[in-house]
């Protein structure tokens, strides 16, 4: 519980930048306030903020320039004319200046008509009461809190609420629906009932928001401590159907002849929460979110074996590409990483269900390469069984797999495998041109190493090459000839 009645707001303004802003504002005769996330995070004690938003009752750009003039470092002011904002950096802090404004919206765009306004107008246009808090920077009332919508009380009650009617707030700018859910996830707050209704009602309006902005919010949800909070809200409000139907398709449990499969949507969310305890790697978290998406299109039932999802890993990895493309996410090595994780996501568990052999581990390391540790982290998170016996068995086997990975790696150097005998060497040894036999010999050597029949060393591989060449009817020429 935060004890705001004892709070000294002037303490939030200790950094010398605030005094300089205050002084600069006085010089050009405008009033100004710190507003939004900085104030919210100070009250929540969320650590040192690196972003400060300053609203000027007047020309924000002029204020930014005056501040820059008064700062010892004379930073460059970046002006965004279309938005009427300006930004400068000082002491690792990004400070954004904007003139107070009044906004009015039209049906088909989230970009409002903007006019100059008062502080009150500016607070009215903010998305949530907890984001509308302002601290006075004017010399006469320095450090006074301006909280017209009881945002502090909402911080105490841990509630996300809009300053004005929720229906209008979300319809005006549907991005706010994503932001509400993102803040609820990051702060572990509850979205007020009326807001939740309004989001559900307006969920279809998410279509007017650019994919890039949606993904920014999704990433923030995924980077939170417990991402399932956000995805459950996205599902409940209907937003997820518009954004990622691949995930909602995983919902539900089918039953035929008394045989049921698990609900793969809730399972997925459990996996995402699990993995978030062990990694901050955003892309590994994406992999956890998408690891089962191939299960919806591959689901089959047969009387003999019950429910199956054959090939869902391959299907899922193809779907990753389409999903990334649709959401305008990068189609680069990050996407390939997610694809690879999804594609290989069943491998370690299959391995861990049985006796863990060296050769199976070597094959895993060979296929996963540098990603083998990430893959193990994903697969450990994938253990959501409620059967304690199985839970312990799988975790224990994964421990053995991890130990064996280290052991096998130290001995055989399988990660980023380079064949000890090159195609070039095979050609010169048998005096042959590029041909099928070269591939065959290389495969036999690779298989023998992975099986553990020979060590990953030149001498042993050379001997096997000669033997295999002979079997194929090739004649080795003497090196000394
Ligand atoms: P964080 O830095 O964690 O994202 P923040 O609250 O600083 O949190 P910003 O996106 O930087 O978020 O926005 C700064 C402030 O601008 C917010 O606190 C809020 O007052 C206002 N704001 C941002 N986006 C919107 C929006 N879509 N509608 C209304 N107000 C908004």
Tab-separated table of C-alpha atoms and ligand atoms in Angstrom:
chain	number	residue	atom	x	y	z
A	1	UNK	CA	0.000	0.000	0.000
A	2	UNK	CA	1.402	3.427	-0.876
A	3	UNK	CA	1.082	6.110	1.779
A	4	UNK	CA	0.428	9.148	-0.325
A	5	UNK	CA	-0.847	11.360	2.503
A	6	UNK	CA	2.719	11.646	3.748
A	7	UNK	CA	4.201	12.203	0.355
A	8	UNK	CA	6.483	15.127	-0.245
A	9	UNK	CA	6.087	15.903	-3.934
A	10	UNK	CA	8.915	18.382	-3.987
A	11	UNK	CA	11.187	15.384	-3.507
A	12	UNK	CA	10.240	14.281	-7.023
A	13	UNK	CA	11.777	17.511	-8.313
A	14	UNK	CA	15.204	17.250	-6.742
A	15	UNK	CA	17.138	16.915	-9.983
A	16	UNK	CA	18.552	20.295	-10.986
A	17	UNK	CA	16.792	20.068	-14.363
A	18	UNK	CA	13.489	20.991	-12.705
A	19	UNK	CA	14.875	24.186	-11.205
A	20	UNK	CA	16.262	25.123	-14.607
A	21	UNK	CA	12.921	24.447	-16.329
A	22	UNK	CA	11.147	26.474	-13.664
A	23	UNK	CA	13.553	29.386	-14.066
A	24	UNK	CA	13.367	29.246	-17.875
A	25	UNK	CA	9.561	29.287	-17.767
A	26	UNK	CA	9.651	32.327	-15.559
A	27	UNK	CA	11.967	34.089	-17.997
A	28	UNK	CA	9.595	33.630	-20.936
A	29	UNK	CA	6.520	34.102	-18.741
A	30	UNK	CA	4.731	30.780	-19.215
A	31	UNK	CA	3.412	28.422	-16.594
A	32	UNK	CA	4.560	24.826	-16.785
A	33	UNK	CA	4.050	21.451	-15.130
A	34	UNK	CA	5.579	17.979	-15.076
A	35	UNK	CA	2.842	15.605	-16.119
A	36	UNK	CA	2.024	11.959	-16.753
A	37	UNK	CA	4.201	8.910	-16.280
A	38	UNK	CA	6.941	10.687	-14.334
A	39	UNK	CA	4.562	11.757	-11.577
A	40	UNK	CA	2.785	8.391	-11.564
A	41	UNK	CA	6.045	6.460	-11.292
A	42	UNK	CA	7.388	8.736	-8.545
A	43	UNK	CA	4.330	7.975	-6.417
A	44	UNK	CA	4.592	4.279	-7.196
A	45	UNK	CA	8.341	4.402	-6.435
A	46	UNK	CA	9.041	2.685	-9.747
A	47	UNK	CA	12.674	3.757	-9.859
A	48	UNK	CA	14.393	6.680	-11.518
A	49	UNK	CA	12.484	7.872	-14.549
A	50	UNK	CA	14.378	8.497	-17.746
A	51	UNK	CA	11.458	10.267	-19.429
A	52	UNK	CA	9.985	13.546	-18.297
A	53	UNK	CA	6.969	15.184	-19.920
A	54	UNK	CA	6.565	18.904	-19.410
A	55	UNK	CA	3.439	20.764	-20.409
A	56	UNK	CA	3.646	24.511	-20.945
A	57	UNK	CA	0.625	26.786	-20.874
A	58	UNK	CA	1.795	28.436	-24.058
A	59	UNK	CA	4.572	27.651	-26.471
A	60	UNK	CA	6.252	24.342	-25.509
A	61	UNK	CA	8.892	24.615	-28.216
A	62	UNK	CA	9.937	28.086	-27.044
A	63	UNK	CA	10.249	26.759	-23.501
A	64	UNK	CA	12.413	23.855	-24.663
A	65	UNK	CA	14.758	26.293	-26.431
A	66	UNK	CA	14.980	28.505	-23.359
A	67	UNK	CA	15.787	25.490	-21.177
A	68	UNK	CA	18.503	24.369	-23.594
A	69	UNK	CA	20.035	27.854	-23.449
A	70	UNK	CA	20.147	27.720	-19.653
A	71	UNK	CA	21.591	24.225	-19.392
A	72	UNK	CA	25.374	23.982	-18.959
A	73	UNK	CA	25.594	21.316	-21.708
A	74	UNK	CA	23.642	23.419	-24.255
A	75	UNK	CA	21.865	20.340	-25.675
A	76	UNK	CA	20.295	20.235	-29.130
A	77	UNK	CA	16.567	20.741	-29.221
A	78	UNK	CA	14.704	18.373	-31.509
A	79	UNK	CA	11.547	20.026	-32.751
A	80	UNK	CA	8.545	18.082	-34.046
A	81	UNK	CA	6.623	20.872	-35.736
A	82	UNK	CA	3.563	18.793	-36.721
A	83	UNK	CA	2.985	17.786	-33.116
A	84	UNK	CA	4.048	21.103	-31.624
A	85	UNK	CA	6.491	19.312	-29.354
A	86	UNK	CA	10.204	19.559	-28.677
A	87	UNK	CA	12.650	17.201	-27.033
A	88	UNK	CA	16.075	17.517	-25.473
A	89	UNK	CA	18.409	15.236	-23.583
A	90	UNK	CA	20.188	16.117	-20.405
A	91	UNK	CA	22.059	13.867	-17.986
A	92	UNK	CA	20.670	10.729	-19.638
A	93	UNK	CA	17.120	12.006	-19.268
A	94	UNK	CA	14.799	12.652	-22.183
A	95	UNK	CA	12.629	15.689	-21.632
A	96	UNK	CA	9.669	16.339	-23.858
A	97	UNK	CA	7.950	19.727	-23.987
A	98	UNK	CA	4.460	20.299	-25.272
A	99	UNK	CA	2.049	23.207	-25.192
A	100	UNK	CA	-1.154	22.497	-23.270
A	101	UNK	CA	-3.866	21.467	-25.722
A	102	UNK	CA	-7.466	20.730	-26.186
A	103	UNK	CA	-8.376	17.907	-28.504
A	104	UNK	CA	-11.416	16.915	-30.537
A	105	UNK	CA	-11.695	13.672	-32.439
A	106	UNK	CA	-13.342	12.434	-35.611
A	107	UNK	CA	-14.723	8.957	-36.285
A	108	UNK	CA	-12.073	7.564	-38.626
A	109	UNK	CA	-8.804	8.651	-37.135
A	110	UNK	CA	-7.010	8.600	-33.840
A	111	UNK	CA	-5.390	11.909	-34.696
A	112	UNK	CA	-7.426	14.696	-33.156
A	113	UNK	CA	-7.981	18.302	-34.111
A	114	UNK	CA	-5.786	20.247	-31.724
A	115	UNK	CA	-6.160	23.720	-30.218
A	116	UNK	CA	-4.246	25.544	-27.539
A	117	UNK	CA	-5.729	24.951	-24.114
A	118	UNK	CA	-5.426	25.262	-20.385
A	119	UNK	CA	-3.797	22.810	-18.010
A	120	UNK	CA	-7.257	21.463	-17.302
A	121	UNK	CA	-7.929	20.881	-21.020
A	122	UNK	CA	-4.629	19.095	-21.211
A	123	UNK	CA	-5.388	16.874	-18.246
A	124	UNK	CA	-8.794	16.079	-19.770
A	125	UNK	CA	-7.167	14.675	-22.894
A	126	UNK	CA	-4.988	12.249	-20.921
A	127	UNK	CA	-5.834	8.584	-21.126
A	128	UNK	CA	-6.045	7.577	-17.462
A	129	UNK	CA	-6.505	9.351	-14.163
A	130	UNK	CA	-3.158	7.967	-13.003
A	131	UNK	CA	-1.528	9.494	-16.098
A	132	UNK	CA	-3.126	12.916	-15.663
A	133	UNK	CA	-1.268	13.853	-12.476
A	134	UNK	CA	0.766	17.046	-12.694
A	135	UNK	CA	3.345	18.744	-10.490
A	136	UNK	CA	3.618	22.496	-10.521
A	137	UNK	CA	6.954	23.882	-11.675
A	138	UNK	CA	6.041	27.553	-11.235
A	139	UNK	CA	8.153	29.355	-8.694
A	140	UNK	CA	5.232	30.410	-6.494
A	141	UNK	CA	3.673	26.937	-6.086
A	142	UNK	CA	6.684	24.745	-6.832
A	143	UNK	CA	5.997	21.041	-6.115
A	144	UNK	CA	2.199	21.329	-5.699
A	145	UNK	CA	0.260	18.326	-6.967
A	146	UNK	CA	-2.630	18.888	-9.403
A	147	UNK	CA	-4.904	15.894	-9.370
A	148	UNK	CA	-8.343	16.824	-10.745
A	149	UNK	CA	-9.551	13.233	-11.240
A	150	UNK	CA	-8.351	11.634	-8.001
A	151	UNK	CA	-5.555	9.824	-9.763
A	152	UNK	CA	-3.670	9.400	-6.490
A	153	UNK	CA	-6.627	7.588	-5.003
A	154	UNK	CA	-6.701	5.318	-8.057
A	155	UNK	CA	-3.018	4.608	-7.586
A	156	UNK	CA	-3.777	3.580	-4.021
A	157	UNK	CA	-6.729	1.469	-5.121
A	158	UNK	CA	-4.710	0.131	-8.048
A	159	UNK	CA	-7.327	1.035	-10.614
A	160	UNK	CA	-7.139	2.043	-14.273
A	161	UNK	CA	-9.855	4.619	-14.918
A	162	UNK	CA	-10.360	7.268	-17.613
A	163	UNK	CA	-10.787	10.962	-16.695
A	164	UNK	CA	-13.796	11.355	-19.011
A	165	UNK	CA	-16.508	8.921	-20.162
A	166	UNK	CA	-14.771	5.642	-21.004
A	167	UNK	CA	-16.843	5.008	-24.110
A	168	UNK	CA	-15.730	8.302	-25.644
A	169	UNK	CA	-12.138	8.005	-24.430
A	170	UNK	CA	-11.601	4.587	-26.051
A	171	UNK	CA	-13.582	5.300	-29.162
A	172	UNK	CA	-11.672	8.566	-29.744
A	173	UNK	CA	-8.319	6.856	-29.602
A	174	UNK	CA	-8.565	3.057	-29.626
A	175	UNK	CA	-4.851	2.758	-28.848
A	176	UNK	CA	-5.900	3.562	-25.292
A	177	UNK	CA	-7.527	0.128	-25.086
A	178	UNK	CA	-4.122	-1.454	-25.580
A	179	UNK	CA	-2.554	1.026	-23.177
A	180	UNK	CA	-5.131	0.276	-20.473
A	181	UNK	CA	-4.375	-3.421	-20.715
A	182	UNK	CA	-0.649	-2.778	-20.881
A	183	UNK	CA	-0.689	-0.635	-17.717
A	184	UNK	CA	-2.923	-3.175	-15.951
A	185	UNK	CA	-0.298	-5.804	-16.750
A	186	UNK	CA	2.793	-3.757	-15.910
A	187	UNK	CA	1.366	-2.395	-12.657
A	188	UNK	CA	-0.837	-5.364	-11.792
A	189	UNK	CA	-3.816	-2.984	-11.588
A	190	UNK	CA	-7.496	-3.668	-12.233
A	191	UNK	CA	-9.276	-1.997	-15.121
A	192	UNK	CA	-12.423	-0.367	-13.780
A	193	UNK	CA	-15.657	-2.137	-14.822
A	194	UNK	CA	-17.026	0.639	-17.019
A	195	UNK	CA	-13.715	0.889	-18.804
A	196	UNK	CA	-13.661	-2.826	-19.414
A	197	UNK	CA	-17.176	-2.646	-20.873
A	198	UNK	CA	-16.177	0.261	-23.093
A	199	UNK	CA	-13.098	-1.570	-24.332
A	200	UNK	CA	-15.177	-4.643	-25.143
A	201	UNK	CA	-17.731	-2.492	-26.931
A	202	UNK	CA	-15.089	-0.618	-28.932
A	203	UNK	CA	-12.706	-3.523	-29.544
A	204	UNK	CA	-13.453	-3.503	-33.305
A	205	UNK	CA	-12.024	0.045	-33.464
A	206	UNK	CA	-8.547	-1.372	-32.918
A	207	UNK	CA	-8.536	-1.756	-36.714
A	208	UNK	CA	-7.711	1.934	-37.159
A	209	UNK	CA	-4.538	1.613	-35.099
A	210	UNK	CA	-1.270	0.954	-36.903
A	211	UNK	CA	0.251	-2.467	-36.394
A	212	UNK	CA	3.492	-0.936	-35.159
A	213	UNK	CA	1.748	0.738	-32.238
A	214	UNK	CA	-0.140	-2.410	-31.359
A	215	UNK	CA	3.104	-4.363	-31.345
A	216	UNK	CA	4.787	-1.768	-29.102
A	217	UNK	CA	2.068	-2.399	-26.519
A	218	UNK	CA	2.192	-6.166	-27.016
A	219	UNK	CA	5.924	-6.085	-26.410
A	220	UNK	CA	5.420	-4.136	-23.199
A	221	UNK	CA	2.845	-6.684	-22.050
A	222	UNK	CA	5.232	-9.499	-22.891
A	223	UNK	CA	8.063	-7.754	-21.049
A	224	UNK	CA	5.983	-7.526	-17.861
A	225	UNK	CA	6.448	-9.769	-14.873
A	226	UNK	CA	3.235	-11.713	-15.528
A	227	UNK	CA	2.217	-11.308	-19.189
A	228	UNK	CA	-0.839	-13.567	-18.833
A	229	UNK	CA	-2.674	-10.685	-17.104
A	230	UNK	CA	-2.583	-8.765	-20.369
A	231	UNK	CA	-3.384	-11.633	-22.697
A	232	UNK	CA	-6.352	-12.704	-20.578
A	233	UNK	CA	-7.682	-9.138	-20.765
A	234	UNK	CA	-7.057	-8.965	-24.507
A	235	UNK	CA	-9.019	-12.181	-24.854
A	236	UNK	CA	-11.825	-11.170	-22.520
A	237	UNK	CA	-12.400	-7.852	-24.298
A	238	UNK	CA	-12.338	-9.398	-27.767
A	239	UNK	CA	-9.205	-7.510	-28.827
A	240	UNK	CA	-7.132	-10.650	-29.216
A	241	UNK	CA	-9.462	-11.926	-31.928
A	242	UNK	CA	-8.550	-8.902	-34.023
A	243	UNK	CA	-4.870	-8.884	-33.206
A	244	UNK	CA	-3.857	-12.527	-33.008
A	245	UNK	CA	-6.638	-14.924	-33.994
A	246	UNK	CA	-3.991	-17.666	-34.040
A	247	UNK	CA	-4.026	-17.530	-30.252
A	248	UNK	CA	-7.765	-17.466	-29.683
A	249	UNK	CA	-8.030	-20.446	-32.045
A	250	UNK	CA	-6.238	-22.424	-29.327
A	251	UNK	CA	-9.079	-21.866	-26.898
A	252	UNK	CA	-11.378	-24.628	-25.806
A	253	UNK	CA	-11.357	-28.282	-24.954
A	254	UNK	CA	-12.866	-30.853	-27.292
A	255	UNK	CA	-14.193	-34.158	-26.123
A	256	UNK	CA	-14.835	-37.217	-28.283
A	257	UNK	CA	-15.543	-40.653	-26.820
A	258	UNK	CA	-14.620	-39.362	-23.395
A	259	UNK	CA	-11.161	-38.260	-24.598
A	260	UNK	CA	-10.200	-34.650	-24.032
A	261	UNK	CA	-7.189	-32.527	-24.895
A	262	UNK	CA	-5.961	-29.629	-22.807
A	263	UNK	CA	-6.970	-26.027	-23.474
A	264	UNK	CA	-3.941	-24.849	-25.392
A	265	UNK	CA	-4.699	-21.164	-24.928
A	266	UNK	CA	-4.513	-21.257	-21.140
A	267	UNK	CA	-1.601	-23.656	-21.350
A	268	UNK	CA	0.229	-21.156	-23.583
A	269	UNK	CA	-0.322	-18.356	-21.071
A	270	UNK	CA	1.053	-20.520	-18.301
A	271	UNK	CA	4.134	-21.200	-20.405
A	272	UNK	CA	4.620	-17.479	-21.037
A	273	UNK	CA	4.378	-16.710	-17.300
A	274	UNK	CA	6.762	-19.549	-16.519
A	275	UNK	CA	9.371	-18.425	-19.011
A	276	UNK	CA	9.107	-14.830	-17.828
A	277	UNK	CA	10.483	-15.923	-14.469
A	278	UNK	CA	13.618	-17.207	-16.183
A	279	UNK	CA	14.375	-14.866	-19.049
A	280	UNK	CA	14.025	-11.238	-20.082
A	281	UNK	CA	14.673	-12.107	-23.706
A	282	UNK	CA	11.646	-10.641	-25.475
A	283	UNK	CA	11.987	-12.953	-28.459
A	284	UNK	CA	12.144	-16.038	-26.298
A	285	UNK	CA	8.947	-14.814	-24.651
A	286	UNK	CA	7.412	-14.428	-28.130
A	287	UNK	CA	8.475	-17.989	-28.862
A	288	UNK	CA	6.678	-19.154	-25.718
A	289	UNK	CA	3.564	-17.251	-26.791
A	290	UNK	CA	3.568	-18.813	-30.244
A	291	UNK	CA	5.015	-22.250	-29.531
A	292	UNK	CA	1.669	-24.051	-29.892
A	293	UNK	CA	-0.096	-21.974	-32.581
A	294	UNK	CA	0.293	-24.831	-35.039
A	295	UNK	CA	-1.964	-26.970	-32.868
A	296	UNK	CA	-5.239	-25.450	-34.028
A	297	UNK	CA	-4.848	-26.288	-37.727
A	298	UNK	CA	-3.291	-29.717	-37.097
A	299	UNK	CA	-5.738	-31.010	-34.509
A	300	UNK	CA	-7.185	-34.441	-35.388
A	301	UNK	CA	-9.056	-37.154	-33.578
A	302	UNK	CA	-8.819	-40.853	-34.249
A	303	UNK	CA	-10.386	-43.653	-32.265
A	304	UNK	CA	-7.060	-45.455	-32.063
A	305	UNK	CA	-4.810	-42.745	-30.675
A	306	UNK	CA	-7.190	-40.017	-29.550
A	307	UNK	CA	-6.217	-36.377	-30.092
A	308	UNK	CA	-3.113	-35.621	-32.116
A	309	UNK	CA	-1.381	-32.488	-33.385
A	310	UNK	CA	0.998	-34.073	-35.867
A	311	UNK	CA	3.447	-31.670	-37.422
A	312	UNK	CA	2.191	-28.721	-35.378
A	313	UNK	CA	5.754	-27.509	-34.815
A	314	UNK	CA	6.420	-27.205	-38.553
A	315	UNK	CA	3.002	-25.671	-39.200
A	316	UNK	CA	3.528	-23.310	-36.271
A	317	UNK	CA	6.897	-22.122	-37.523
A	318	UNK	CA	5.331	-21.281	-40.898
A	319	UNK	CA	2.548	-19.399	-39.122
A	320	UNK	CA	5.157	-17.349	-37.224
A	321	UNK	CA	6.268	-15.846	-40.527
A	322	UNK	CA	2.717	-14.909	-41.565
A	323	UNK	CA	1.936	-13.491	-38.138
A	324	UNK	CA	5.093	-11.378	-38.031
A	325	UNK	CA	4.393	-10.155	-41.556
A	326	UNK	CA	0.798	-9.235	-40.767
A	327	UNK	CA	1.805	-7.360	-37.627
A	328	UNK	CA	4.635	-5.605	-39.508
A	329	UNK	CA	7.184	-7.075	-37.141
A	330	UNK	CA	10.791	-7.498	-38.279
A	331	UNK	CA	11.261	-10.391	-40.698
A	332	UNK	CA	14.871	-10.761	-39.669
A	333	UNK	CA	16.997	-12.999	-37.480
A	334	UNK	CA	14.625	-12.376	-34.534
A	335	UNK	CA	11.777	-13.889	-36.517
A	336	UNK	CA	13.992	-16.780	-37.580
A	337	UNK	CA	14.906	-17.354	-33.960
A	338	UNK	CA	11.226	-17.526	-32.962
A	339	UNK	CA	10.565	-19.868	-35.888
A	340	UNK	CA	13.388	-22.137	-34.866
A	341	UNK	CA	12.237	-22.255	-31.262
A	342	UNK	CA	8.676	-23.110	-32.335
A	343	UNK	CA	9.925	-25.696	-34.792
A	344	UNK	CA	12.076	-27.425	-32.177
A	345	UNK	CA	9.779	-26.884	-29.215
A	346	UNK	CA	8.859	-30.551	-28.755
A	347	UNK	CA	12.338	-31.980	-29.111
A	348	UNK	CA	13.693	-31.779	-25.565
A	349	UNK	CA	10.471	-33.018	-23.951
A	350	UNK	CA	10.430	-36.093	-26.183
A	351	UNK	CA	13.990	-36.645	-25.125
A	352	UNK	CA	13.249	-36.110	-21.453
A	353	UNK	CA	10.363	-38.573	-21.392
A	354	UNK	CA	12.791	-41.409	-22.009
A	355	UNK	CA	16.262	-42.351	-20.858
A	356	UNK	CA	18.539	-39.499	-21.849
A	357	UNK	CA	21.226	-40.854	-24.154
A	358	UNK	CA	24.379	-39.089	-25.233
A	359	UNK	CA	23.556	-39.451	-28.900
A	360	UNK	CA	20.098	-37.878	-28.498
A	361	UNK	CA	21.678	-34.927	-26.703
A	362	UNK	CA	24.349	-34.614	-29.400
A	363	UNK	CA	21.617	-34.469	-32.069
A	364	UNK	CA	19.757	-31.849	-30.111
A	365	UNK	CA	22.857	-29.675	-29.814
A	366	UNK	CA	23.622	-30.232	-33.495
A	367	UNK	CA	20.158	-29.069	-34.572
A	368	UNK	CA	19.729	-26.213	-32.107
A	369	UNK	CA	23.296	-24.858	-32.330
A	370	UNK	CA	23.776	-21.707	-30.310
A	371	UNK	CA	20.101	-21.676	-29.364
A	372	UNK	CA	20.183	-24.866	-27.355
A	373	UNK	CA	20.098	-23.085	-23.978
A	374	UNK	CA	17.156	-20.927	-25.053
A	375	UNK	CA	15.380	-24.018	-26.299
A	376	UNK	CA	15.892	-25.726	-22.944
A	377	UNK	CA	14.518	-22.651	-21.154
A	378	UNK	CA	11.435	-22.754	-23.398
A	379	UNK	CA	10.884	-26.448	-22.866
A	380	UNK	CA	11.255	-26.248	-19.113
A	381	UNK	CA	8.610	-23.520	-19.106
A	382	UNK	CA	6.418	-25.821	-21.205
A	383	UNK	CA	6.055	-28.276	-18.314
A	384	UNK	CA	2.660	-27.307	-16.955
A	385	UNK	CA	1.476	-30.742	-15.878
A	386	UNK	CA	-0.443	-30.743	-12.619
A	387	UNK	CA	0.701	-34.279	-11.912
A	388	UNK	CA	3.523	-33.822	-9.383
A	389	UNK	CA	5.164	-37.129	-10.255
A	390	UNK	CA	5.422	-36.239	-13.947
A	391	UNK	CA	6.441	-32.675	-13.095
A	392	UNK	CA	9.409	-33.888	-11.061
A	393	UNK	CA	10.356	-36.522	-13.569
A	394	UNK	CA	10.451	-34.070	-16.485
A	395	UNK	CA	12.327	-31.422	-14.559
A	396	UNK	CA	14.795	-33.966	-13.341
A	397	UNK	CA	15.324	-35.288	-16.838
A	398	UNK	CA	15.834	-31.757	-18.129
A	399	UNK	CA	18.501	-31.317	-15.485
A	400	UNK	CA	20.210	-34.403	-16.833
A	401	UNK	CA	19.831	-33.081	-20.389
A	402	UNK	CA	21.432	-29.763	-19.390
A	403	UNK	CA	24.328	-31.561	-17.702
A	404	UNK	CA	24.813	-33.807	-20.687
A	405	UNK	CA	24.759	-30.837	-23.052
A	406	UNK	CA	27.743	-29.393	-21.204
A	407	UNK	CA	29.506	-32.753	-21.070
A	408	UNK	CA	28.923	-33.633	-24.723
A	409	UNK	CA	29.837	-30.129	-25.819
A	410	UNK	CA	33.144	-30.179	-23.926
A	411	UNK	CA	34.047	-33.470	-25.570
A	412	UNK	CA	32.583	-33.310	-29.057
A	413	UNK	CA	32.128	-29.601	-29.929
A	414	UNK	CA	28.861	-30.216	-31.720
A	415	UNK	CA	27.532	-26.677	-31.385
A	416	UNK	CA	28.106	-24.931	-34.730
A	417	UNK	CA	29.372	-28.229	-36.056
A	418	UNK	CA	32.098	-28.028	-38.682
A	419	UNK	CA	32.755	-31.371	-40.360
A	420	UNK	CA	36.314	-32.558	-39.567
A	421	UNK	CA	36.687	-33.651	-43.192
A	422	UNK	CA	35.732	-31.215	-45.912
A	423	UNK	CA	34.277	-32.026	-49.312
A	424	UNK	CA	37.485	-30.677	-50.790
A	425	UNK	CA	39.542	-33.256	-48.927
A	426	UNK	CA	37.268	-36.098	-50.023
A	427	UNK	CA	37.684	-35.012	-53.658
A	428	UNK	CA	41.477	-34.900	-53.497
A	429	UNK	CA	41.727	-38.124	-51.490
A	430	UNK	CA	39.773	-40.114	-54.067
A	431	UNK	CA	40.638	-37.907	-57.015
A	432	UNK	CA	37.001	-37.326	-57.930
A	433	UNK	CA	34.979	-34.391	-59.188
A	434	UNK	CA	31.987	-32.945	-57.277
A	435	UNK	CA	29.529	-35.824	-57.034
A	436	UNK	CA	26.898	-37.584	-54.967
A	437	UNK	CA	29.534	-39.720	-53.207
A	438	UNK	CA	30.966	-36.690	-51.428
A	439	UNK	CA	27.638	-35.958	-49.773
A	440	UNK	CA	27.224	-39.614	-48.840
A	441	UNK	CA	30.642	-39.807	-47.176
A	442	UNK	CA	30.102	-36.537	-45.312
A	443	UNK	CA	26.759	-37.794	-44.028
A	444	UNK	CA	28.222	-41.067	-42.810
A	445	UNK	CA	30.927	-39.161	-40.900
A	446	UNK	CA	28.408	-36.739	-39.397
A	447	UNK	CA	26.074	-39.556	-38.364
A	448	UNK	CA	28.932	-41.545	-36.807
A	449	UNK	CA	29.943	-38.510	-34.751
A	450	UNK	CA	26.395	-37.760	-33.622
A	451	UNK	CA	25.814	-41.420	-32.740
A	452	UNK	CA	29.067	-41.411	-30.799
A	453	UNK	CA	30.616	-44.174	-32.928
A	454	UNK	CA	33.660	-42.008	-33.559
A	455	UNK	CA	34.907	-38.882	-31.766
A	456	UNK	CA	34.626	-35.519	-33.516
A	457	UNK	CA	38.307	-35.639	-34.562
A	458	UNK	CA	40.235	-35.543	-37.797
A	459	UNK	CA	42.078	-38.897	-37.536
A	460	UNK	CA	38.996	-40.961	-36.787
A	461	UNK	CA	36.983	-39.158	-39.441
A	462	UNK	CA	39.802	-39.708	-42.000
A	463	UNK	CA	39.813	-43.451	-41.333
A	464	UNK	CA	36.047	-43.623	-41.729
A	465	UNK	CA	36.246	-41.661	-44.976
A	466	UNK	CA	38.706	-44.191	-46.427
A	467	UNK	CA	36.520	-47.098	-45.308
A	468	UNK	CA	33.350	-45.547	-46.672
A	469	UNK	CA	35.075	-44.591	-49.939
A	470	UNK	CA	36.132	-48.186	-50.419
A	471	UNK	CA	32.600	-49.372	-49.815
A	472	UNK	CA	31.454	-47.030	-52.576
A	473	UNK	CA	34.102	-48.403	-54.925
A	474	UNK	CA	36.418	-45.383	-54.742
A	475	UNK	CA	40.187	-45.688	-54.642
A	476	UNK	CA	42.233	-43.492	-52.405
A	477	UNK	CA	45.351	-42.081	-53.992
A	478	UNK	CA	48.417	-42.267	-51.820
A	479	UNK	CA	49.207	-38.885	-50.363
A	480	UNK	CA	52.915	-39.414	-51.037
A	481	UNK	CA	52.482	-40.316	-54.712
B	1	LIG	P1	5.654	4.621	-20.094
B	1	LIG	O1	6.836	5.491	-20.243
B	1	LIG	O2	5.765	3.530	-19.114
B	1	LIG	O3	5.088	4.141	-21.399
B	1	LIG	P2	4.050	6.974	-19.829
B	1	LIG	O4	2.794	7.216	-19.061
B	1	LIG	O5	5.170	7.935	-19.652
B	1	LIG	O6	4.492	5.505	-19.465
B	1	LIG	P3	3.964	7.708	-22.596
B	1	LIG	O7	3.504	6.878	-23.740
B	1	LIG	O8	5.367	8.181	-22.585
B	1	LIG	O9	3.635	6.840	-21.327
B	1	LIG	O10	2.987	8.937	-22.485
B	1	LIG	C1	3.224	10.029	-21.655
B	1	LIG	C2	1.908	10.602	-21.171
B	1	LIG	O11	1.129	11.054	-22.281
B	1	LIG	C3	1.014	9.599	-20.460
B	1	LIG	O12	1.318	9.506	-19.091
B	1	LIG	C4	-0.364	10.138	-20.718
B	1	LIG	O13	-0.658	11.192	-19.856
B	1	LIG	C5	-0.241	10.752	-22.091
B	1	LIG	N1	-0.649	9.846	-23.174
B	1	LIG	C6	0.146	9.023	-23.897
B	1	LIG	N2	-0.551	8.374	-24.836
B	1	LIG	C7	-1.820	8.789	-24.721
B	1	LIG	C8	-3.035	8.494	-25.421
B	1	LIG	N3	-3.053	7.612	-26.416
B	1	LIG	N4	-4.149	9.140	-25.033
B	1	LIG	C9	-4.117	10.033	-24.030
B	1	LIG	N5	-3.036	10.350	-23.328
B	1	LIG	C10	-1.885	9.736	-23.664
